[in-house]
Coordinates of C-alpha atoms and ligand atoms in Angstrom, one line a residue:
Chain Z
X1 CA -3.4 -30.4 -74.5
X2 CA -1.1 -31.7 -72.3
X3 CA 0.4 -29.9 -69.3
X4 CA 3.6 -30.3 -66.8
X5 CA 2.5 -31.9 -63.7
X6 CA 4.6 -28.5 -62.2
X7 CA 1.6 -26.6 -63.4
X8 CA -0.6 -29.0 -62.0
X9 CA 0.6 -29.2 -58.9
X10 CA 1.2 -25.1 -58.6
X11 CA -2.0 -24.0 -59.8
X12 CA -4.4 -23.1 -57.5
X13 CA -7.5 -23.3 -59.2
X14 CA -9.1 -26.6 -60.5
X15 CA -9.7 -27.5 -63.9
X16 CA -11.3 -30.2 -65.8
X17 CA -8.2 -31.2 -67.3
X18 CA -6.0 -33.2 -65.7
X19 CA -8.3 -35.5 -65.6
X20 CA -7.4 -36.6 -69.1
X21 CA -4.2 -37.6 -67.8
X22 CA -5.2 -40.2 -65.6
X23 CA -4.2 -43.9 -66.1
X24 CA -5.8 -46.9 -65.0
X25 CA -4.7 -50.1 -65.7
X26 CA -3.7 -53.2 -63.4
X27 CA -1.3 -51.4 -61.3
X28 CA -3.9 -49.3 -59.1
X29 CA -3.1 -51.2 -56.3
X30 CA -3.1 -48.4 -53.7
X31 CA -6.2 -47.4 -51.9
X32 CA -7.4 -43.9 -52.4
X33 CA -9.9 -43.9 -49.6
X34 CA -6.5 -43.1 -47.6
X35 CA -6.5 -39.4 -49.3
X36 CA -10.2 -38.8 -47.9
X37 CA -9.5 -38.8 -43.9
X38 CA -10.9 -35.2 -42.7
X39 CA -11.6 -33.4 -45.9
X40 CA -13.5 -30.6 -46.2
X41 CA -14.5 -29.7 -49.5
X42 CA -16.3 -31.8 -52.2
X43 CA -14.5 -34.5 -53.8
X44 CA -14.5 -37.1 -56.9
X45 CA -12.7 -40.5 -56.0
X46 CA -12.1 -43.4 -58.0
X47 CA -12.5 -46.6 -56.0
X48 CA -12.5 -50.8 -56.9
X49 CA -14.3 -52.6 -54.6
X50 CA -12.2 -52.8 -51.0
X51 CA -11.5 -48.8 -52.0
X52 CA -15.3 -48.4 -51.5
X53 CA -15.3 -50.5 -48.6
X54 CA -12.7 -48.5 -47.0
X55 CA -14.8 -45.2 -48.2
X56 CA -18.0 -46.7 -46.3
X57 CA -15.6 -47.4 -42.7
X58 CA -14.6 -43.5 -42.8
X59 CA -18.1 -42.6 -43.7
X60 CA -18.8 -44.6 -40.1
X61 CA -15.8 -43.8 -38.1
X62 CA -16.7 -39.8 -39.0
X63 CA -14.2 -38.8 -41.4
X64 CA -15.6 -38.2 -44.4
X65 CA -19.2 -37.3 -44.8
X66 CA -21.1 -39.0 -47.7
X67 CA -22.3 -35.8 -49.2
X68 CA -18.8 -34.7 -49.7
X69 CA -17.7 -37.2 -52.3
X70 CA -18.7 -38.8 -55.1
X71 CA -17.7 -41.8 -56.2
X72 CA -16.6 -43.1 -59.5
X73 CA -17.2 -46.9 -58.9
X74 CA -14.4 -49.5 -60.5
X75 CA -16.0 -53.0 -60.9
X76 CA -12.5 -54.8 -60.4
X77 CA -11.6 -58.2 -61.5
X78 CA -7.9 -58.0 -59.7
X79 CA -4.9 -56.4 -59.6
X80 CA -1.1 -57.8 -60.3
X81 CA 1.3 -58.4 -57.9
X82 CA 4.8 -56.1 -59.0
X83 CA 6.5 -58.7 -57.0
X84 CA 5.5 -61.9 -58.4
X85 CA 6.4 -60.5 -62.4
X86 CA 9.6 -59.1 -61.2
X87 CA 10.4 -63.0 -59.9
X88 CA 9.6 -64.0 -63.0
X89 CA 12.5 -61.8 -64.7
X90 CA 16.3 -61.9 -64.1
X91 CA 17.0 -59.0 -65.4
X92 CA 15.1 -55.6 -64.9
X93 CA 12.2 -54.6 -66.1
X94 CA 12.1 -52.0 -68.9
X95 CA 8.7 -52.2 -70.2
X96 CA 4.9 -52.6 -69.4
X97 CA 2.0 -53.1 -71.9
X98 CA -1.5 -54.8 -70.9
X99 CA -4.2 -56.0 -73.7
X100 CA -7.3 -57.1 -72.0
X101 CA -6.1 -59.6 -69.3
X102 CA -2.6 -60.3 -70.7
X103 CA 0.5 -58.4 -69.8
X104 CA 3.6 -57.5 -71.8
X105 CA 6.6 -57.6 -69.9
X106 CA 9.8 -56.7 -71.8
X107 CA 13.2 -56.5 -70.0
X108 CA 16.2 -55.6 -72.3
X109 CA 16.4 -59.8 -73.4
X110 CA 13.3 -60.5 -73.1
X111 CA 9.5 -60.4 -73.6
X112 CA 6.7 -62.2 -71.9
X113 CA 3.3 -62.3 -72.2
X114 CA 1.3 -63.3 -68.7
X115 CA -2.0 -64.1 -68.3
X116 CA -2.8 -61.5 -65.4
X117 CA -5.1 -64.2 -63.4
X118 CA -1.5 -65.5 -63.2
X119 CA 0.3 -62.8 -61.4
X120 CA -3.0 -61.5 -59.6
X121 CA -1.9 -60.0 -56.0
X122 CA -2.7 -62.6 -53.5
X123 CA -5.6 -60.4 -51.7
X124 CA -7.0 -60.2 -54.9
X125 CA -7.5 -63.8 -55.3
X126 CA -9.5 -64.5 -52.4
X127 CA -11.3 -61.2 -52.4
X128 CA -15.5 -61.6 -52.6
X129 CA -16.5 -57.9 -52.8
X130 CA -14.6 -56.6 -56.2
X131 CA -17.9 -54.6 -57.6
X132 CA -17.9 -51.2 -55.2
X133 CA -20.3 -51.1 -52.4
X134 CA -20.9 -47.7 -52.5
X135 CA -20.6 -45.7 -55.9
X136 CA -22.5 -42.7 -57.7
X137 CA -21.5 -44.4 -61.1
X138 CA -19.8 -46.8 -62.3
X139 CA -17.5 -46.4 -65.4
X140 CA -18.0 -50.4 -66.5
X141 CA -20.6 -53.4 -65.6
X142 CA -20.9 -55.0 -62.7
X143 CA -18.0 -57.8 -62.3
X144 CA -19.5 -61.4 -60.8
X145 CA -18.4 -62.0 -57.5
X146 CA -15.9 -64.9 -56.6
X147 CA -17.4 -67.5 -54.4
X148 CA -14.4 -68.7 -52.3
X149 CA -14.9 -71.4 -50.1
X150 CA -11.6 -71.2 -48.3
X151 CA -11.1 -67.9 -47.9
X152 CA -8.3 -67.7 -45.3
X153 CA -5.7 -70.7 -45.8
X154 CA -2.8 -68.8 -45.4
X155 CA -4.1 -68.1 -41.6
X156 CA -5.0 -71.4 -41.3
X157 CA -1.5 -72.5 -42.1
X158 CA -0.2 -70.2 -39.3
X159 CA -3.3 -70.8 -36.8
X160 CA -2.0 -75.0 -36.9
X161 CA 1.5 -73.9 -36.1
X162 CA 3.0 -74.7 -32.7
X163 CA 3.7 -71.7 -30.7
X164 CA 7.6 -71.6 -31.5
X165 CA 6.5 -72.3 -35.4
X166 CA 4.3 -69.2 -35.0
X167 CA 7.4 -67.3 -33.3
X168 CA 9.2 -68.4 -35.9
X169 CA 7.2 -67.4 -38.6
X170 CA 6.8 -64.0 -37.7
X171 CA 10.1 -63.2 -36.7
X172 CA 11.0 -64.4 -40.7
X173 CA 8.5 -62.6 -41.5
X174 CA 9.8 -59.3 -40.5
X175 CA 13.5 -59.5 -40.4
X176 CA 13.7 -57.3 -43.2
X177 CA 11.7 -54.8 -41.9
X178 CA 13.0 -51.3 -41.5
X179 CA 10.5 -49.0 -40.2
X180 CA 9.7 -46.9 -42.5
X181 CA 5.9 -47.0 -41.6
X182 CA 5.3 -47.2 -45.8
X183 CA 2.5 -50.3 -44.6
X184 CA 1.1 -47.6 -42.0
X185 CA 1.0 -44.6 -43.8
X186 CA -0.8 -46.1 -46.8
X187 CA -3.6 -47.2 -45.1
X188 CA -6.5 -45.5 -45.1
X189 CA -7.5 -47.0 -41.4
X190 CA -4.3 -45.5 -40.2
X191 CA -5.3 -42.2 -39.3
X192 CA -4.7 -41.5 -35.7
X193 CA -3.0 -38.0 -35.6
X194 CA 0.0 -38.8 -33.4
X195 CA 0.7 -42.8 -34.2
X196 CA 1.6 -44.4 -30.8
X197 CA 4.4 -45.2 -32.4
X198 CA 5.4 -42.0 -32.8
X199 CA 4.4 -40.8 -29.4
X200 CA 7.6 -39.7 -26.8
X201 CA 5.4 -39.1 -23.8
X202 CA 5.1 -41.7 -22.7
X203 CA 7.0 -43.6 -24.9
X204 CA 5.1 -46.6 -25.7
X205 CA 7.5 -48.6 -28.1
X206 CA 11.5 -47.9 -28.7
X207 CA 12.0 -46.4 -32.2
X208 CA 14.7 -48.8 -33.3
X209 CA 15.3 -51.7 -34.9
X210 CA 14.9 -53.8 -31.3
X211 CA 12.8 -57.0 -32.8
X212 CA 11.1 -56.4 -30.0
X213 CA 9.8 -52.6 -30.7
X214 CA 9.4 -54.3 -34.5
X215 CA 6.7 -57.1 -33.4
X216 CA 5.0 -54.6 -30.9
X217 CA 4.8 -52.2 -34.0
X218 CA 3.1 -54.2 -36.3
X219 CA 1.0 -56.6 -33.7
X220 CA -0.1 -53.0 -32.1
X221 CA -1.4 -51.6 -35.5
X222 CA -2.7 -55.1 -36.7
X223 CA -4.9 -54.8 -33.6
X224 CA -5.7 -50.8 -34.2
X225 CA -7.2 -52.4 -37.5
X226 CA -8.7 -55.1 -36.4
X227 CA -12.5 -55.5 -37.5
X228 CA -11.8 -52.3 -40.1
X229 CA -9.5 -53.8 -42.7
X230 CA -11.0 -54.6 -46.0
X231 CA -7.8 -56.5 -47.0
X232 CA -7.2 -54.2 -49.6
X233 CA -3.9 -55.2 -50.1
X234 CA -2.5 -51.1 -49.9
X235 CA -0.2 -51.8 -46.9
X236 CA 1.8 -54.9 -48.7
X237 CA 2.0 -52.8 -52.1
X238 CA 3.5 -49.8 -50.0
X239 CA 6.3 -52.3 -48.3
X240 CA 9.8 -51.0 -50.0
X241 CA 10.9 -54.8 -48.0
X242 CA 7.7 -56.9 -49.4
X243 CA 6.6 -57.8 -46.2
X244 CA 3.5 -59.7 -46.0
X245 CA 2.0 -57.4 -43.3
X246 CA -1.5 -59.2 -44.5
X247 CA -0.4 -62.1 -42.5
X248 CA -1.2 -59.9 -39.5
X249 CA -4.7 -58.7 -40.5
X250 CA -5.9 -61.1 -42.2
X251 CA -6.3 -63.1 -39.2
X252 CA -8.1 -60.7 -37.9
X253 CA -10.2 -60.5 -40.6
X254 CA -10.7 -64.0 -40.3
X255 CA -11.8 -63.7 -36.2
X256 CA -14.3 -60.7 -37.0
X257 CA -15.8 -62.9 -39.5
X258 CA -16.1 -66.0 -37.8
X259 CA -16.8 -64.7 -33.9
X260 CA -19.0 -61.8 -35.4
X261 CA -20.1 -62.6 -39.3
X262 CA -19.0 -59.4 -39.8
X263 CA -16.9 -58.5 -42.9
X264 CA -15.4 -54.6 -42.9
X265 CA -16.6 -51.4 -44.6
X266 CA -20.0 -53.1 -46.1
X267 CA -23.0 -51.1 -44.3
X268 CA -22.5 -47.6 -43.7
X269 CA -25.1 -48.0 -40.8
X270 CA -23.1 -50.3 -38.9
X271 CA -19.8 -50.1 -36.8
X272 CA -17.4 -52.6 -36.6
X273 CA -17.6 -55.3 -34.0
X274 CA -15.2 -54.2 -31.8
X275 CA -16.5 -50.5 -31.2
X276 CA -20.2 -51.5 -30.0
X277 CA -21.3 -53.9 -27.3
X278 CA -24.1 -57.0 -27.7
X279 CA -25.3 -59.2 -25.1
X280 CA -24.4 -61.5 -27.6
X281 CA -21.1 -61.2 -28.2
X282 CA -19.0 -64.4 -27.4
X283 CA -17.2 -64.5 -23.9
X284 CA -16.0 -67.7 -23.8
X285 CA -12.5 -66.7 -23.7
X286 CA -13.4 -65.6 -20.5
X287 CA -11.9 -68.2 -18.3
X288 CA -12.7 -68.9 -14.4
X289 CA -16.2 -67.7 -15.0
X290 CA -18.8 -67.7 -11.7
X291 CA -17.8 -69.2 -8.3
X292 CA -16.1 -72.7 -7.6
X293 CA -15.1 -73.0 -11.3
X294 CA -11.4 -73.7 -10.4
Chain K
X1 CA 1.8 -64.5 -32.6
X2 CA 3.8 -67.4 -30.9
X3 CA 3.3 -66.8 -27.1
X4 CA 2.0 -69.5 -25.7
X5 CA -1.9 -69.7 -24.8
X6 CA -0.9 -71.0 -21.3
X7 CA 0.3 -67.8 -20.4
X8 CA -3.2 -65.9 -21.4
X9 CA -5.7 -65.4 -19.3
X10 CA -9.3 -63.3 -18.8
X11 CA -11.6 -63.7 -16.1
X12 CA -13.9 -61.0 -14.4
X13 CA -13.4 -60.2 -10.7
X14 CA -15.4 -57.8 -9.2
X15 CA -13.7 -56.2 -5.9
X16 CA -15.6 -58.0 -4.1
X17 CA -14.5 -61.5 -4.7
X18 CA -11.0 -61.3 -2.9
X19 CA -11.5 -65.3 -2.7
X20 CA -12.0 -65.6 -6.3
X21 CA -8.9 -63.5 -7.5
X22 CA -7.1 -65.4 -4.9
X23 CA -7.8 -68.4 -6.7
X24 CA -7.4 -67.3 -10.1
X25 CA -4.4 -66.2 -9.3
X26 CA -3.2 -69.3 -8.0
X27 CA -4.0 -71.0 -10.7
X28 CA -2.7 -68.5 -13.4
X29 CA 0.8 -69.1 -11.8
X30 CA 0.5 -73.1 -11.5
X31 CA -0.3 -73.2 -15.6
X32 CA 1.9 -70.0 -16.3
X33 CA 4.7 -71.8 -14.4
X34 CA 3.8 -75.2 -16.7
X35 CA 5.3 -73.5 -19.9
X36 CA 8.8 -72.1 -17.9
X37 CA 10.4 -68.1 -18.3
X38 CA 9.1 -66.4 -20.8
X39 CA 11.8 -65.5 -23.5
X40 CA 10.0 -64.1 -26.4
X41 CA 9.2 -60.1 -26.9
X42 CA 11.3 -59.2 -24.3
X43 CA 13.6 -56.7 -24.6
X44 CA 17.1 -56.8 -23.1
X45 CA 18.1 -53.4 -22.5
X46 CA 21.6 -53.3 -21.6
X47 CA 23.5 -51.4 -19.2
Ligands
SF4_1 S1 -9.1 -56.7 -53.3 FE1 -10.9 -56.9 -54.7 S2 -11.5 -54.9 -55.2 FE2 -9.5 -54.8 -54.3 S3 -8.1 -54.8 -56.0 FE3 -8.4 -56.8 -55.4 S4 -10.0 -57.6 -56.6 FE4 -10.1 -55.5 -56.7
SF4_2 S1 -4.3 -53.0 -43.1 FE1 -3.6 -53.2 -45.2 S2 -5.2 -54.5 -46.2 FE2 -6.1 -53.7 -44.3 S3 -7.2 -51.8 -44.8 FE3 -5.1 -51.2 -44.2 S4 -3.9 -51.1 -46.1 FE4 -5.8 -52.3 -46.5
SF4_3 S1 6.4 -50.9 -45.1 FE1 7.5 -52.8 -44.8 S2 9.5 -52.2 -44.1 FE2 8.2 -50.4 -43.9 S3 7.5 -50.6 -41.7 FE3 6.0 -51.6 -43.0 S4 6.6 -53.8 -43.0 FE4 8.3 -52.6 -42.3

């Protein structure tokens, strides 16, 4: 039996089932781990592989507790980019079938069928950890991993850029962005109480549309989730603009692994690189070093 | 990000090595003053 999701939403108890009414398909792009942060009670979640990662760095930054949830693990072969089918369309799109890995796309001329590897989101593409690291069950086989051997190009593209090519690049990048905090809000790392964004005492960034305040917005929160992001992809799918915000992280991402082998959200024992001192970690940005250097 | 690495610097100084942040210093400005006025992420406020 079917019921309004007004009764679902009003009742106060819990029942088994609403549960029947729950879709998955290749459009669960967003990143439940975000609805976890400082949960009391016992909860189910549903998570693909970066979800789980994500799961495992609140488990370690204290904001979930393991015993609380249990996890329905989604072996994940990808998820499709909205953005690149709607490119492939003039007209709007009016319907949506998948069969396997091929997608029907009808708009009110036309139908198409895409092979989904075709449209895959681009996160997806490079990802390496699509079977769930953590999981109580797992509602399919284990997918096989993708052995990438250049994960990062798109940061390597940026990292050869002169410094006004880099300038330039980002201020493209984000001349369409308006604020809205979509990429910040859907991210499960995001979970400070007050943003400093947000903050008025003291004010740390202006709240308009200054390029300025833009840039120290997005470089402040790239940093805030630097070491942490599993490149899950939940911050460009949550972009109303479709702002590649990745291009941020993922370097990032690329730094933590290269300067500390460390990947995010993969060992619930261990916290990320930035949050713990070594005697190893690398200093040699530390310039002037000892006496007479100069 | 597009600021220019000259303009980046770390070094440790303990409080006791007035000679040694003298000369950092020194030489932060000479390469700082190599790449010019800084023009990017600034932000003109106007009267
Ligand atoms: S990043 Fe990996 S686990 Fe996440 S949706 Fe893409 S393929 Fe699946
Ligand atoms: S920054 Fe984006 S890709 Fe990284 S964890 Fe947050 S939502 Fe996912
Ligand atoms: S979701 Fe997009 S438009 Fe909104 S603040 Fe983030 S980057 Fe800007």
């Amino acid at each position: 039996m079917k019921k309004s999701i007004s009764s679902l939403v009003s009742s106060k108890g819990r029942y088994p089932w609403p549960a029947e009414q729950f879709i998955w398909d290749n459009n669960c792009r967003i990143n439940l781990a975000n609805y976890l942060t400082d949960r009391k009670e016992k909860i189910g979640i549903i998570a693909k592989g970066c979800d789980s990662r994500n799961i495992v760095t609140h488990i370690v930054e204290n904001k979930i507790k393991r015993e609380q949830i249990h996890i329905i693990g989604v072996p994940c072969n990808g998820m499709i980019d909205k953005t690149k089918i709607s490119s492939l369309f003039d007209r709007e799109i009016t319907g949506y079938s998948e069969t396997g890995d091929t997608i029907t796309i009808k708009t009110i001329s036309d139908e198409k069928n895409i092979h989904k590897n075709e449209v895959l989101n681009s996160n997806c593409t490079t990802c390496t950890h699509r079977n769930p690291v953590i999981y109580d069950e797992l509602v399919a086989d284990l997918v096989e991993e993708q052995i990438i051997e250049d994960p990062f190009p798109d940061v390597r593209r940026i990292e050869e850029m002169t410094a006004d090519e880099k300038w330039n690049h980002f201020e493209e990048l984000l001349k369409n962005c308006i604020r809205c905090y979509a990429c910040r809000n859907a991210c499960p790392l995001c979970y400070c109480p007050t943003c400093f964004v947000d903050e008025s005492g003291p004010q740390w960034v202006g709240k308009g549309q200054d390029t300025t305040d833009v840039r120290t917005f997005h470089y402040l929160r790239a940093y805030h989730c630097a070491g942490r992001c599993t490149d899950c992809g939940a911050c460009v799918e949550a972009c109303p603009m479709d702002i590649n915000v990745r291009d941020f992280t993922r370097k990032l991402n690329k730094d933590s692994l290269e300067i500390y082998g460390w990947e995010a959200g993969l060992d619930e024992t261990k916290r990320p690189p930035l949050d713990v001192y070594s005697p190893e970690d690398p200093n040699d940005f530390i310039k002037y070093a000892g006496h007479g250097i100069l | 990000m597009g600021i220019e690495k000259e303009r980046l610097h770390f070094s440790w100084i303990s409080s006791a090595e007035a000679t040694k942040f003298v000369d950092v210093v020194k030489e932060v400005t000479r390469i700082v003053e190599t790449v010019g006025p800084n023009h990017k992420l600034v932000k003109k406020i106007s009267a």
